[in-house]
Structure formats: structure tokens, C-alpha cells
PDB file of C-alpha atoms in Angstrom:
ATOM      1  CA  UNK A   1     133.103 111.272  86.052  1.00  0.00           C
ATOM      2  CA  UNK A   2     132.634 113.560  89.052  1.00  0.00           C
ATOM      3  CA  UNK A   3     135.439 113.729  91.566  1.00  0.00           C
ATOM      4  CA  UNK A   4     133.920 112.510  94.878  1.00  0.00           C
ATOM      5  CA  UNK A   5     136.565 114.279  96.944  1.00  0.00           C
ATOM      6  CA  UNK A   6     135.876 117.590  95.170  1.00  0.00           C
ATOM      7  CA  UNK A   7     132.157 117.105  95.829  1.00  0.00           C
ATOM      8  CA  UNK A   8     132.951 116.398  99.477  1.00  0.00           C
ATOM      9  CA  UNK A   9     135.005 119.616  99.608  1.00  0.00           C
ATOM     10  CA  UNK A  10     132.032 121.637  98.377  1.00  0.00           C
ATOM     11  CA  UNK A  11     129.821 120.040 101.021  1.00  0.00           C
ATOM     12  CA  UNK A  12     132.324 120.616 103.811  1.00  0.00           C
ATOM     13  CA  UNK A  13     132.706 124.258 102.809  1.00  0.00           C
ATOM     14  CA  UNK A  14     129.071 124.908 103.738  1.00  0.00           C
ATOM     15  CA  UNK A  15     129.301 122.817 106.902  1.00  0.00           C
ATOM     16  CA  UNK A  16     132.405 124.611 108.164  1.00  0.00           C
ATOM     17  CA  UNK A  17     130.944 128.025 107.333  1.00  0.00           C
ATOM     18  CA  UNK A  18     127.727 127.267 109.219  1.00  0.00           C
ATOM     19  CA  UNK A  19     129.572 125.733 112.181  1.00  0.00           C
ATOM     20  CA  UNK A  20     131.796 128.795 112.490  1.00  0.00           C
ATOM     21  CA  UNK A  21     128.851 131.192 112.441  1.00  0.00           C
ATOM     22  CA  UNK A  22     127.002 129.114 115.056  1.00  0.00           C
ATOM     23  CA  UNK A  23     130.107 129.040 117.254  1.00  0.00           C
ATOM     24  CA  UNK A  24     130.414 132.815 117.032  1.00  0.00           C
ATOM     25  CA  UNK A  25     126.780 133.203 118.104  1.00  0.00           C
ATOM     26  CA  UNK A  26     127.529 131.047 121.166  1.00  0.00           C
ATOM     27  CA  UNK A  27     130.640 133.080 121.927  1.00  0.00           C
ATOM     28  CA  UNK A  28     128.437 136.161 122.151  1.00  0.00           C
ATOM     29  CA  UNK A  29     127.435 134.896 125.600  1.00  0.00           C
ATOM     30  CA  UNK A  30     130.983 135.447 126.845  1.00  0.00           C
ATOM     31  CA  UNK A  31     131.599 137.055 130.237  1.00  0.00           C
ATOM     32  CA  UNK A  32     132.880 140.332 128.787  1.00  0.00           C
ATOM     33  CA  UNK A  33     134.200 141.836 132.058  1.00  0.00           C
ATOM     34  CA  UNK A  34     136.325 138.717 132.588  1.00  0.00           C
ATOM     35  CA  UNK A  35     137.693 138.968 129.040  1.00  0.00           C
ATOM     36  CA  UNK A  36     138.558 142.625 129.512  1.00  0.00           C
ATOM     37  CA  UNK A  37     140.233 141.785 132.812  1.00  0.00           C
ATOM     38  CA  UNK A  38     142.238 139.019 131.106  1.00  0.00           C
ATOM     39  CA  UNK A  39     143.285 141.455 128.371  1.00  0.00           C
ATOM     40  CA  UNK A  40     144.389 144.021 130.909  1.00  0.00           C
ATOM     41  CA  UNK A  41     146.431 141.328 132.675  1.00  0.00           C
ATOM     42  CA  UNK A  42     147.940 140.359 129.343  1.00  0.00           C
ATOM     43  CA  UNK A  43     146.530 136.839 129.809  1.00  0.00           C
ATOM     44  CA  UNK A  44     146.217 135.774 126.178  1.00  0.00           C
ATOM     45  CA  UNK A  45     146.090 132.069 127.016  1.00  0.00           C
ATOM     46  CA  UNK A  46     142.696 132.382 128.733  1.00  0.00           C
ATOM     47  CA  UNK A  47     141.167 133.962 125.649  1.00  0.00           C
ATOM     48  CA  UNK A  48     142.815 131.447 123.304  1.00  0.00           C
ATOM     49  CA  UNK A  49     141.425 128.586 125.396  1.00  0.00           C
ATOM     50  CA  UNK A  50     137.942 130.123 125.340  1.00  0.00           C
ATOM     51  CA  UNK A  51     137.981 130.564 121.571  1.00  0.00           C
ATOM     52  CA  UNK A  52     139.430 127.086 120.990  1.00  0.00           C
ATOM     53  CA  UNK A  53     136.725 125.482 123.116  1.00  0.00           C
ATOM     54  CA  UNK A  54     133.903 127.230 121.254  1.00  0.00           C
ATOM     55  CA  UNK A  55     135.369 126.383 117.856  1.00  0.00           C
ATOM     56  CA  UNK A  56     135.453 122.653 118.663  1.00  0.00           C
ATOM     57  CA  UNK A  57     132.569 121.931 116.224  1.00  0.00           C
ATOM     58  CA  UNK A  58     134.717 123.264 113.374  1.00  0.00           C
ATOM     59  CA  UNK A  59     137.587 121.010 114.432  1.00  0.00           C
ATOM     60  CA  UNK A  60     135.255 118.001 114.541  1.00  0.00           C
ATOM     61  CA  UNK A  61     134.083 118.659 110.967  1.00  0.00           C
ATOM     62  CA  UNK A  62     137.719 118.854 109.847  1.00  0.00           C
ATOM     63  CA  UNK A  63     138.507 115.537 111.556  1.00  0.00           C
ATOM     64  CA  UNK A  64     135.566 113.809 109.883  1.00  0.00           C
ATOM     65  CA  UNK A  65     136.304 115.459 106.550  1.00  0.00           C
ATOM     66  CA  UNK A  66     139.877 114.202 106.572  1.00  0.00           C
ATOM     67  CA  UNK A  67     138.818 110.602 107.181  1.00  0.00           C
ATOM     68  CA  UNK A  68     136.056 110.772 104.579  1.00  0.00           C
ATOM     69  CA  UNK A  69     138.339 112.303 101.936  1.00  0.00           C
ATOM     70  CA  UNK A  70     140.940 109.596 102.521  1.00  0.00           C
ATOM     71  CA  UNK A  71     138.322 106.878 102.265  1.00  0.00           C
ATOM     72  CA  UNK A  72     136.845 108.277  99.037  1.00  0.00           C
ATOM     73  CA  UNK A  73     140.298 108.638  97.473  1.00  0.00           C
ATOM     74  CA  UNK A  74     141.128 105.012  98.324  1.00  0.00           C
ATOM     75  CA  UNK A  75     137.771 103.648  97.134  1.00  0.00           C
ATOM     76  CA  UNK A  76     138.241 105.319  93.779  1.00  0.00           C
ATOM     77  CA  UNK A  77     141.339 103.155  93.312  1.00  0.00           C
ATOM     78  CA  UNK A  78     139.706 100.023  94.699  1.00  0.00           C
ATOM     79  CA  UNK A  79     141.748 100.300  97.909  1.00  0.00           C
ATOM     80  CA  UNK A  80     141.048 100.921 101.592  1.00  0.00           C
ATOM     81  CA  UNK A  81     142.088 103.706 103.947  1.00  0.00           C
ATOM     82  CA  UNK A  82     142.771 103.411 107.672  1.00  0.00           C
ATOM     83  CA  UNK A  83     142.636 106.846 109.396  1.00  0.00           C
ATOM     84  CA  UNK A  84     144.091 105.285 112.551  1.00  0.00           C
ATOM     85  CA  UNK A  85     147.419 104.323 110.961  1.00  0.00           C
ATOM     86  CA  UNK A  86     150.443 106.491 111.906  1.00  0.00           C
ATOM     87  CA  UNK A  87     150.746 108.114 108.467  1.00  0.00           C
ATOM     88  CA  UNK A  88     147.114 109.185 108.562  1.00  0.00           C
ATOM     89  CA  UNK A  89     147.174 110.283 112.211  1.00  0.00           C
ATOM     90  CA  UNK A  90     150.194 112.515 111.654  1.00  0.00           C
ATOM     91  CA  UNK A  91     148.771 114.018 108.463  1.00  0.00           C
ATOM     92  CA  UNK A  92     145.384 114.682 110.063  1.00  0.00           C
ATOM     93  CA  UNK A  93     146.929 116.328 113.126  1.00  0.00           C
ATOM     94  CA  UNK A  94     149.070 118.586 110.932  1.00  0.00           C
ATOM     95  CA  UNK A  95     146.212 119.519 108.599  1.00  0.00           C
ATOM     96  CA  UNK A  96     143.709 120.263 111.379  1.00  0.00           C
ATOM     97  CA  UNK A  97     146.284 122.229 113.355  1.00  0.00           C
ATOM     98  CA  UNK A  98     147.193 124.261 110.264  1.00  0.00           C
ATOM     99  CA  UNK A  99     143.582 125.358 109.811  1.00  0.00           C
ATOM    100  CA  UNK A 100     142.695 125.851 113.471  1.00  0.00           C
ATOM    101  CA  UNK A 101     145.881 127.567 114.622  1.00  0.00           C
ATOM    102  CA  UNK A 102     145.421 130.775 112.671  1.00  0.00           C
ATOM    103  CA  UNK A 103     141.642 130.685 113.042  1.00  0.00           C
ATOM    104  CA  UNK A 104     141.855 130.579 116.831  1.00  0.00           C
ATOM    105  CA  UNK A 105     144.744 133.048 117.076  1.00  0.00           C
ATOM    106  CA  UNK A 106     143.178 135.664 114.799  1.00  0.00           C
ATOM    107  CA  UNK A 107     139.783 135.411 116.499  1.00  0.00           C
ATOM    108  CA  UNK A 108     141.329 135.764 119.958  1.00  0.00           C
ATOM    109  CA  UNK A 109     143.587 138.637 118.878  1.00  0.00           C
ATOM    110  CA  UNK A 110     140.652 140.687 117.629  1.00  0.00           C
ATOM    111  CA  UNK A 111     138.744 140.145 120.865  1.00  0.00           C
ATOM    112  CA  UNK A 112     141.768 141.141 122.936  1.00  0.00           C
ATOM    113  CA  UNK A 113     142.385 144.218 120.832  1.00  0.00           C
ATOM    114  CA  UNK A 114     138.767 145.262 121.198  1.00  0.00           C
ATOM    115  CA  UNK A 115     139.279 145.410 124.964  1.00  0.00           C
ATOM    116  CA  UNK A 116     141.634 148.294 124.196  1.00  0.00           C
ATOM    117  CA  UNK A 117     139.972 150.572 121.666  1.00  0.00           C
ATOM    118  CA  UNK A 118     143.270 152.259 120.842  1.00  0.00           C
ATOM    119  CA  UNK A 119     144.769 148.910 119.854  1.00  0.00           C
ATOM    120  CA  UNK A 120     142.110 148.358 117.225  1.00  0.00           C
ATOM    121  CA  UNK A 121     142.458 151.805 115.694  1.00  0.00           C
ATOM    122  CA  UNK A 122     145.654 152.897 113.951  1.00  0.00           C
ATOM    123  CA  UNK A 123     147.986 154.567 116.419  1.00  0.00           C
ATOM    124  CA  UNK A 124     148.078 157.715 114.307  1.00  0.00           C
ATOM    125  CA  UNK A 125     144.367 158.297 114.972  1.00  0.00           C
ATOM    126  CA  UNK A 126     145.219 159.427 118.490  1.00  0.00           C
ATOM    127  CA  UNK A 127     144.650 163.156 118.597  1.00  0.00           C
ATOM    128  CA  UNK A 128     142.812 163.129 115.267  1.00  0.00           C
ATOM    129  CA  UNK A 129     139.219 164.061 114.537  1.00  0.00           C
ATOM    130  CA  UNK A 130     138.075 160.667 115.767  1.00  0.00           C
ATOM    131  CA  UNK A 131     139.459 160.911 119.265  1.00  0.00           C
ATOM    132  CA  UNK A 132     136.341 162.532 120.651  1.00  0.00           C
ATOM    133  CA  UNK A 133     134.300 159.614 119.390  1.00  0.00           C
ATOM    134  CA  UNK A 134     136.360 156.918 121.119  1.00  0.00           C
ATOM    135  CA  UNK A 135     134.251 155.451 123.952  1.00  0.00           C
ATOM    136  CA  UNK A 136     135.969 155.031 127.289  1.00  0.00           C
ATOM    137  CA  UNK A 137     133.121 153.794 129.464  1.00  0.00           C
ATOM    138  CA  UNK A 138     133.190 150.137 130.538  1.00  0.00           C
ATOM    139  CA  UNK A 139     129.731 149.489 129.071  1.00  0.00           C
ATOM    140  CA  UNK A 140     130.782 150.906 125.715  1.00  0.00           C
ATOM    141  CA  UNK A 141     133.992 148.915 125.787  1.00  0.00           C
ATOM    142  CA  UNK A 142     131.932 145.759 126.297  1.00  0.00           C
ATOM    143  CA  UNK A 143     129.913 146.631 123.192  1.00  0.00           C
ATOM    144  CA  UNK A 144     133.125 146.921 121.182  1.00  0.00           C
ATOM    145  CA  UNK A 145     134.313 143.515 122.390  1.00  0.00           C
ATOM    146  CA  UNK A 146     131.030 141.859 121.421  1.00  0.00           C
ATOM    147  CA  UNK A 147     131.191 143.468 117.988  1.00  0.00           C
ATOM    148  CA  UNK A 148     134.726 142.133 117.484  1.00  0.00           C
ATOM    149  CA  UNK A 149     133.874 138.494 118.234  1.00  0.00           C
ATOM    150  CA  UNK A 150     134.427 136.375 115.139  1.00  0.00           C
ATOM    151  CA  UNK A 151     136.168 139.025 113.048  1.00  0.00           C
ATOM    152  CA  UNK A 152     139.773 138.941 111.850  1.00  0.00           C
ATOM    153  CA  UNK A 153     142.157 141.609 113.216  1.00  0.00           C
ATOM    154  CA  UNK A 154     141.940 143.581 109.959  1.00  0.00           C
ATOM    155  CA  UNK A 155     138.148 143.387 109.974  1.00  0.00           C
ATOM    156  CA  UNK A 156     138.078 144.439 113.615  1.00  0.00           C
ATOM    157  CA  UNK A 157     140.154 147.506 112.799  1.00  0.00           C
ATOM    158  CA  UNK A 158     137.916 148.304 109.843  1.00  0.00           C
ATOM    159  CA  UNK A 159     134.753 148.034 111.932  1.00  0.00           C
ATOM    160  CA  UNK A 160     136.247 150.171 114.699  1.00  0.00           C
ATOM    161  CA  UNK A 161     137.127 152.925 112.245  1.00  0.00           C
ATOM    162  CA  UNK A 162     133.696 152.610 110.632  1.00  0.00           C
ATOM    163  CA  UNK A 163     132.000 153.058 114.002  1.00  0.00           C
ATOM    164  CA  UNK A 164     134.255 155.962 114.946  1.00  0.00           C
ATOM    165  CA  UNK A 165     133.562 157.768 111.688  1.00  0.00           C
ATOM    166  CA  UNK A 166     129.810 157.385 112.197  1.00  0.00           C
ATOM    167  CA  UNK A 167     130.129 158.590 115.787  1.00  0.00           C
ATOM    168  CA  UNK A 168     132.129 161.582 114.598  1.00  0.00           C
ATOM    169  CA  UNK A 169     129.431 162.370 112.021  1.00  0.00           C
ATOM    170  CA  UNK A 170     126.766 162.117 114.718  1.00  0.00           C
ATOM    171  CA  UNK A 171     128.719 164.410 117.058  1.00  0.00           C
ATOM    172  CA  UNK A 172     129.151 167.029 114.337  1.00  0.00           C
ATOM    173  CA  UNK A 173     125.544 167.182 113.243  1.00  0.00           C
ATOM    174  CA  UNK A 174     123.807 170.487 113.860  1.00  0.00           C
ATOM    175  CA  UNK A 175     120.084 171.289 113.759  1.00  0.00           C
ATOM    176  CA  UNK A 176     118.864 171.216 110.169  1.00  0.00           C
ATOM    177  CA  UNK A 177     119.068 174.658 108.504  1.00  0.00           C
ATOM    178  CA  UNK A 178     115.931 176.434 107.304  1.00  0.00           C
ATOM    179  CA  UNK A 179     114.912 175.347 103.792  1.00  0.00           C
ATOM    180  CA  UNK A 180     116.001 177.728 101.091  1.00  0.00           C
ATOM    181  CA  UNK A 181     116.051 177.917  97.332  1.00  0.00           C
ATOM    182  CA  UNK A 182     119.106 176.918  95.387  1.00  0.00           C
ATOM    183  CA  UNK A 183     121.541 174.024  95.550  1.00  0.00           C
ATOM    184  CA  UNK A 184     124.035 173.796  98.376  1.00  0.00           C
ATOM    185  CA  UNK A 185     126.482 170.909  98.727  1.00  0.00           C
ATOM    186  CA  UNK A 186     126.975 169.915 102.329  1.00  0.00           C
ATOM    187  CA  UNK A 187     130.485 169.235 103.457  1.00  0.00           C
ATOM    188  CA  UNK A 188     131.141 165.494 103.279  1.00  0.00           C
ATOM    189  CA  UNK A 189     132.436 163.675 106.346  1.00  0.00           C
ATOM    190  CA  UNK A 190     134.567 161.058 104.540  1.00  0.00           C
ATOM    191  CA  UNK A 191     136.926 163.454 102.674  1.00  0.00           C
ATOM    192  CA  UNK A 192     137.700 165.043 106.051  1.00  0.00           C
ATOM    193  CA  UNK A 193     139.126 161.786 107.361  1.00  0.00           C
ATOM    194  CA  UNK A 194     142.927 161.580 107.126  1.00  0.00           C
ATOM    195  CA  UNK A 195     144.486 159.114 104.690  1.00  0.00           C
ATOM    196  CA  UNK A 196     145.669 156.764 107.441  1.00  0.00           C
ATOM    197  CA  UNK A 197     142.045 156.412 108.535  1.00  0.00           C
ATOM    198  CA  UNK A 198     140.551 156.182 105.045  1.00  0.00           C
ATOM    199  CA  UNK A 199     142.666 153.172 104.125  1.00  0.00           C
ATOM    200  CA  UNK A 200     140.833 151.131 106.768  1.00  0.00           C
ATOM    201  CA  UNK A 201     137.483 151.806 105.086  1.00  0.00           C
ATOM    202  CA  UNK A 202     136.213 150.039 101.976  1.00  0.00           C
ATOM    203  CA  UNK A 203     134.369 151.950  99.248  1.00  0.00           C
ATOM    204  CA  UNK A 204     130.975 150.607 100.445  1.00  0.00           C
ATOM    205  CA  UNK A 205     131.787 151.653 104.018  1.00  0.00           C
ATOM    206  CA  UNK A 206     132.674 155.170 102.883  1.00  0.00           C
ATOM    207  CA  UNK A 207     129.440 155.358 100.939  1.00  0.00           C
ATOM    208  CA  UNK A 208     127.408 154.353 104.005  1.00  0.00           C
ATOM    209  CA  UNK A 209     129.164 156.984 106.123  1.00  0.00           C
ATOM    210  CA  UNK A 210     128.589 159.685 103.511  1.00  0.00           C
ATOM    211  CA  UNK A 211     124.878 158.896 103.264  1.00  0.00           C
ATOM    212  CA  UNK A 212     124.428 158.583 107.019  1.00  0.00           C
ATOM    213  CA  UNK A 213     126.170 161.914 107.631  1.00  0.00           C
ATOM    214  CA  UNK A 214     123.535 163.688 105.501  1.00  0.00           C
ATOM    215  CA  UNK A 215     120.589 162.241 107.442  1.00  0.00           C
ATOM    216  CA  UNK A 216     119.479 162.624 111.048  1.00  0.00           C
ATOM    217  CA  UNK A 217     121.883 160.330 112.860  1.00  0.00           C
ATOM    218  CA  UNK A 218     121.332 159.190 116.446  1.00  0.00           C
ATOM    219  CA  UNK A 219     123.162 156.593 118.504  1.00  0.00           C
ATOM    220  CA  UNK A 220     120.639 153.870 117.679  1.00  0.00           C
ATOM    221  CA  UNK A 221     121.115 154.489 113.973  1.00  0.00           C
ATOM    222  CA  UNK A 222     124.881 154.258 114.439  1.00  0.00           C
ATOM    223  CA  UNK A 223     124.445 150.953 116.302  1.00  0.00           C
ATOM    224  CA  UNK A 224     122.191 149.556 113.558  1.00  0.00           C
ATOM    225  CA  UNK A 225     124.628 150.492 110.786  1.00  0.00           C
ATOM    226  CA  UNK A 226     127.539 148.977 112.701  1.00  0.00           C
ATOM    227  CA  UNK A 227     125.570 145.761 113.344  1.00  0.00           C
ATOM    228  CA  UNK A 228     124.825 145.395 109.648  1.00  0.00           C
ATOM    229  CA  UNK A 229     128.437 146.025 108.732  1.00  0.00           C
ATOM    230  CA  UNK A 230     129.636 143.520 111.322  1.00  0.00           C
ATOM    231  CA  UNK A 231     127.326 140.841 109.944  1.00  0.00           C
ATOM    232  CA  UNK A 232     128.585 141.454 106.414  1.00  0.00           C
ATOM    233  CA  UNK A 233     132.218 141.187 107.550  1.00  0.00           C
ATOM    234  CA  UNK A 234     131.468 138.094 109.611  1.00  0.00           C
ATOM    235  CA  UNK A 235     129.837 136.309 106.674  1.00  0.00           C
ATOM    236  CA  UNK A 236     132.795 137.179 104.439  1.00  0.00           C
ATOM    237  CA  UNK A 237     135.208 135.700 106.966  1.00  0.00           C
ATOM    238  CA  UNK A 238     133.037 132.628 107.555  1.00  0.00           C
ATOM    239  CA  UNK A 239     132.939 131.946 103.816  1.00  0.00           C
ATOM    240  CA  UNK A 240     136.709 132.275 103.533  1.00  0.00           C
ATOM    241  CA  UNK A 241     137.202 129.959 106.506  1.00  0.00           C
ATOM    242  CA  UNK A 242     134.830 127.423 104.974  1.00  0.00           C
ATOM    243  CA  UNK A 243     136.678 127.422 101.665  1.00  0.00           C
ATOM    244  CA  UNK A 244     140.151 127.243 103.207  1.00  0.00           C
ATOM    245  CA  UNK A 245     139.177 124.549 105.690  1.00  0.00           C
ATOM    246  CA  UNK A 246     137.453 122.357 103.122  1.00  0.00           C
ATOM    247  CA  UNK A 247     140.249 122.620 100.561  1.00  0.00           C
ATOM    248  CA  UNK A 248     142.956 122.011 103.170  1.00  0.00           C
ATOM    249  CA  UNK A 249     141.401 119.021 104.873  1.00  0.00           C
ATOM    250  CA  UNK A 250     140.174 117.170 101.775  1.00  0.00           C
ATOM    251  CA  UNK A 251     143.477 117.589  99.966  1.00  0.00           C
ATOM    252  CA  UNK A 252     145.299 116.427 103.096  1.00  0.00           C
ATOM    253  CA  UNK A 253     143.058 113.382 103.497  1.00  0.00           C
ATOM    254  CA  UNK A 254     143.431 112.455  99.850  1.00  0.00           C
ATOM    255  CA  UNK A 255     147.217 112.857  99.988  1.00  0.00           C
ATOM    256  CA  UNK A 256     147.464 110.780 103.176  1.00  0.00           C
ATOM    257  CA  UNK A 257     145.406 108.029 101.549  1.00  0.00           C
ATOM    258  CA  UNK A 258     147.783 107.847  98.600  1.00  0.00           C
ATOM    259  CA  UNK A 259     150.861 107.883 100.848  1.00  0.00           C
ATOM    260  CA  UNK A 260     149.370 105.083 102.913  1.00  0.00           C
ATOM    261  CA  UNK A 261     148.814 103.077  99.718  1.00  0.00           C
ATOM    262  CA  UNK A 262     152.458 103.614  98.731  1.00  0.00           C
ATOM    263  CA  UNK A 263     153.626 102.416 102.166  1.00  0.00           C
ATOM    264  CA  UNK A 264     151.546  99.257 101.651  1.00  0.00           C
ATOM    265  CA  UNK A 265     152.971  98.865  98.127  1.00  0.00           C
ATOM    266  CA  UNK A 266     149.467  99.194  96.663  1.00  0.00           C
ATOM    267  CA  UNK A 267     150.688 102.093  94.512  1.00  0.00           C
ATOM    268  CA  UNK A 268     154.023 102.235  92.708  1.00  0.00           C
ATOM    269  CA  UNK A 269     156.155 105.000  91.144  1.00  0.00           C
ATOM    270  CA  UNK A 270     154.074 104.861  87.948  1.00  0.00           C
ATOM    271  CA  UNK A 271     151.419 106.912  89.773  1.00  0.00           C
ATOM    272  CA  UNK A 272     151.956 110.670  89.606  1.00  0.00           C
ATOM    273  CA  UNK A 273     150.109 113.575  91.191  1.00  0.00           C
ATOM    274  CA  UNK A 274     148.995 116.460  88.945  1.00  0.00           C
ATOM    275  CA  UNK A 275     147.920 119.953  89.989  1.00  0.00           C
ATOM    276  CA  UNK A 276     144.448 121.002  88.828  1.00  0.00           C
ATOM    277  CA  UNK A 277     142.968 124.477  89.121  1.00  0.00           C
ATOM    278  CA  UNK A 278     139.256 125.318  88.803  1.00  0.00           C
ATOM    279  CA  UNK A 279     139.661 126.740  85.299  1.00  0.00           C
ATOM    280  CA  UNK A 280     137.558 129.846  85.868  1.00  0.00           C
ATOM    281  CA  UNK A 281     138.220 133.596  85.992  1.00  0.00           C
ATOM    282  CA  UNK A 282     138.867 133.495  89.732  1.00  0.00           C
ATOM    283  CA  UNK A 283     142.023 131.380  89.372  1.00  0.00           C
ATOM    284  CA  UNK A 284     145.131 133.415  90.146  1.00  0.00           C
ATOM    285  CA  UNK A 285     148.018 133.377  87.689  1.00  0.00           C
ATOM    286  CA  UNK A 286     150.439 131.815  90.211  1.00  0.00           C
ATOM    287  CA  UNK A 287     148.002 128.944  90.805  1.00  0.00           C
ATOM    288  CA  UNK A 288     147.331 128.395  87.084  1.00  0.00           C
ATOM    289  CA  UNK A 289     151.072 128.172  86.416  1.00  0.00           C
ATOM    290  CA  UNK A 290     151.690 125.307  88.851  1.00  0.00           C
ATOM    291  CA  UNK A 291     150.528 122.673  86.371  1.00  0.00           C
ATOM    292  CA  UNK A 292     152.884 124.141  83.749  1.00  0.00           C
ATOM    293  CA  UNK A 293     155.776 124.152  86.209  1.00  0.00           C
ATOM    294  CA  UNK A 294     155.157 120.464  86.876  1.00  0.00           C
ATOM    295  CA  UNK A 295     154.081 119.156  83.441  1.00  0.00           C
ATOM    296  CA  UNK A 296     154.965 115.541  84.248  1.00  0.00           C
ATOM    297  CA  UNK A 297     153.351 115.713  87.664  1.00  0.00           C
ATOM    298  CA  UNK A 298     155.175 114.803  90.869  1.00  0.00           C
ATOM    299  CA  UNK A 299     155.642 111.632  92.895  1.00  0.00           C
ATOM    300  CA  UNK A 300     153.092 110.942  95.614  1.00  0.00           C
ATOM    301  CA  UNK A 301     155.530 111.969  98.334  1.00  0.00           C
ATOM    302  CA  UNK A 302     157.066 114.881  96.379  1.00  0.00           C
ATOM    303  CA  UNK A 303     155.997 118.551  96.658  1.00  0.00           C
ATOM    304  CA  UNK A 304     154.961 120.631  93.666  1.00  0.00           C
ATOM    305  CA  UNK A 305     157.306 123.389  92.504  1.00  0.00           C
ATOM    306  CA  UNK A 306     155.485 126.748  92.611  1.00  0.00           C
ATOM    307  CA  UNK A 307     156.388 130.422  92.358  1.00  0.00           C
ATOM    308  CA  UNK A 308     155.664 130.640  96.098  1.00  0.00           C
ATOM    309  CA  UNK A 309     157.927 127.736  97.015  1.00  0.00           C
ATOM    310  CA  UNK A 310     157.400 123.962  97.360  1.00  0.00           C
ATOM    311  CA  UNK A 311     153.810 122.939  98.123  1.00  0.00           C
ATOM    312  CA  UNK A 312     152.758 119.394  98.997  1.00  0.00           C
ATOM    313  CA  UNK A 313     149.106 119.990  98.151  1.00  0.00           C
ATOM    314  CA  UNK A 314     146.607 122.875  97.958  1.00  0.00           C
ATOM    315  CA  UNK A 315     145.783 125.378  99.263  1.00  0.00           C
ATOM    316  CA  UNK A 316     148.760 127.270  97.888  1.00  0.00           C
ATOM    317  CA  UNK A 317     147.622 130.439  99.660  1.00  0.00           C
ATOM    318  CA  UNK A 318     144.477 131.987 101.131  1.00  0.00           C
ATOM    319  CA  UNK A 319     141.447 131.500  98.904  1.00  0.00           C
ATOM    320  CA  UNK A 320     143.034 128.705  96.853  1.00  0.00           C
ATOM    321  CA  UNK A 321     140.480 126.237  95.449  1.00  0.00           C
ATOM    322  CA  UNK A 322     142.894 124.011  93.532  1.00  0.00           C
ATOM    323  CA  UNK A 323     142.941 120.245  93.757  1.00  0.00           C
ATOM    324  CA  UNK A 324     145.274 117.358  92.929  1.00  0.00           C
ATOM    325  CA  UNK A 325     144.520 114.336  90.782  1.00  0.00           C
ATOM    326  CA  UNK A 326     146.340 111.033  90.559  1.00  0.00           C
ATOM    327  CA  UNK A 327     147.289 109.703  87.127  1.00  0.00           C
ATOM    328  CA  UNK A 328     149.024 106.534  86.069  1.00  0.00           C
ATOM    329  CA  UNK A 329     151.893 106.941  83.628  1.00  0.00           C
ATOM    330  CA  UNK A 330     151.134 105.172  80.384  1.00  0.00           C
ATOM    331  CA  UNK A 331     153.307 102.114  79.798  1.00  0.00           C
TER     332      UNK A 331
END
């Protein structure tokens, strides 16, 4: 029999991912000069409020997902769930806040950092081969801020280094030499980058830079390559947010439903919660071991023992897809 809450989680994952991407598109209309001014004033609250407002659709999906998960979990046991009861209200507020807090903070941080190019790049880059490629004009700074919208701080740093490396390659290009016989290996741009810069670039990013450095490279080409890279990073983050949000909110709704049933005396101590991983090659060892650490399951209001500390319900950490199932102890 299919688990209706797990099916709901899969559905919500797509909804949250799409809602996040749509919100980021809307945020692209931001008044960039005002954001830069807020960053220079150190006014983080203004940016946090802006991001929070635009991500409201994601929060609304989480709210609905919590209530639906609780209802499905109760119906499976022939019970009812009231999302307006105190137990449910407190659990929903905590679960939604847990997802949204880091999402809003990380998104705002990247935008603020982009207002100061040096904050996005590693401090050690100052004075390095990339310094000549760091834009300082207000118009160019605005471009950097727009590119950073929706990315995590680490992704923002990666994209900034990627752009800088391409700009450095463009600045170094000389007129093409006269054709001649024989094989000559051109000097690669990526190996010239210092180690503290290289670690911010993925293997695919390095490959793109290497290839671009060997072709005629103008500013439009740089912009196109950066736009493609930004979209790839944005979709990766959106997918991760969708997975984390769906797993968090459906597990929280399900757990709240069971706790509510216990408070009503509809469920007794003979019901135990059991950890369940997805059983595929993506499952991390720490997650797979939770069910072995809790072979008899745990009480409905008891956390699972894990190698990372007590955990009431999944996700155990970023990217976790585990679920919990309720089983009745045989008489």
C-alpha cells in the first residue's frame, strides 16, 4: 500500500521548487540602488524583510502541506486531525520557521554580499590576478547583485569567482597569432589561478573557463556564460530547497497528527514510530543506521537516537529523504 504522506511529499517537492524559482524571478525586479544603499548602511533587516515578503508563496505551500500531511496521517488510522489545535499550531509554526529561517537568511546574505564584490570573493584574492577584473562601477555592481539573487552564499562566491576568472581570461587575450605548422599548447588560464581561488570552482566551471579562454572572448560572451552558470546553480538550490521543505513539513505534520491523537487518547503506548530510509544508493550511512540504532522504534513523543544527536523526525540533515512510519506492537 502506498504511503499517502510520502506521495504528498513528492508532490510538495515540485511545488516548493517551482514557487521558489517564481519568487526569485519576481525578486529580479528589485530596486538595486536601494538594496546597495541598505547594504552600505548595514541595514540587513530591510533586505531580510524584502526576501521574506517575496518568499511568501513558499511559506503558504508549507502551511498547506503541514495540514494536509496531518490529515492524511490521521485518516490512515481512521482518526481526524485538527490543525487549529495548540499542539498542531505550535508544531506547524516551528516546522515552517525552521525551513524559512535559513532560506530567507541565506538568500538575503548573498544579495548583501553581492553589493560588496570583495565580500563575495575570498579575502585572499585581493591583490591577486583577479583584482583587475573586479568591477567597481555602480552599473556593474548592480549586475552582480542581480546575479546573486536566489543563490546561497557559497554559490554566490562560486559565481563571483567564475565571472572574475572569465573576465581575467578576456583581459589577457591577445590578437590571434598567425597560423603555423606544428602543435603548440596554449597556456591554460585555470592552472594559473591560485589554490584559494580554485577551490571555489567546480570541475565543470574550470572546464568552461579553460574552453572559453581558448576562444575569442568578449564581454557579451562572458555575460552569457555567467547567466548559464547562474541558472544551473539556481536550479540546484531550488531542488534542494524543494526536497528539504517537503520532507520537513510532511514529517512534521504527520508527527503532530500522531501527538494530537495521543493527547486525545486515540493512540496508546503500543504504537511506536520507526525510522525508514529510501533504500537506494543515495542514502547516507548515518541515515541508514538510525533504524538499527532504534530497532524497537521510539514512542510517539520520543526522539530517535542518531549518530548526529537526538532527532524527533526527518530530515536528519540537508538532503535527507527519510520518513517515519507508525507500527503497532504485536500483543
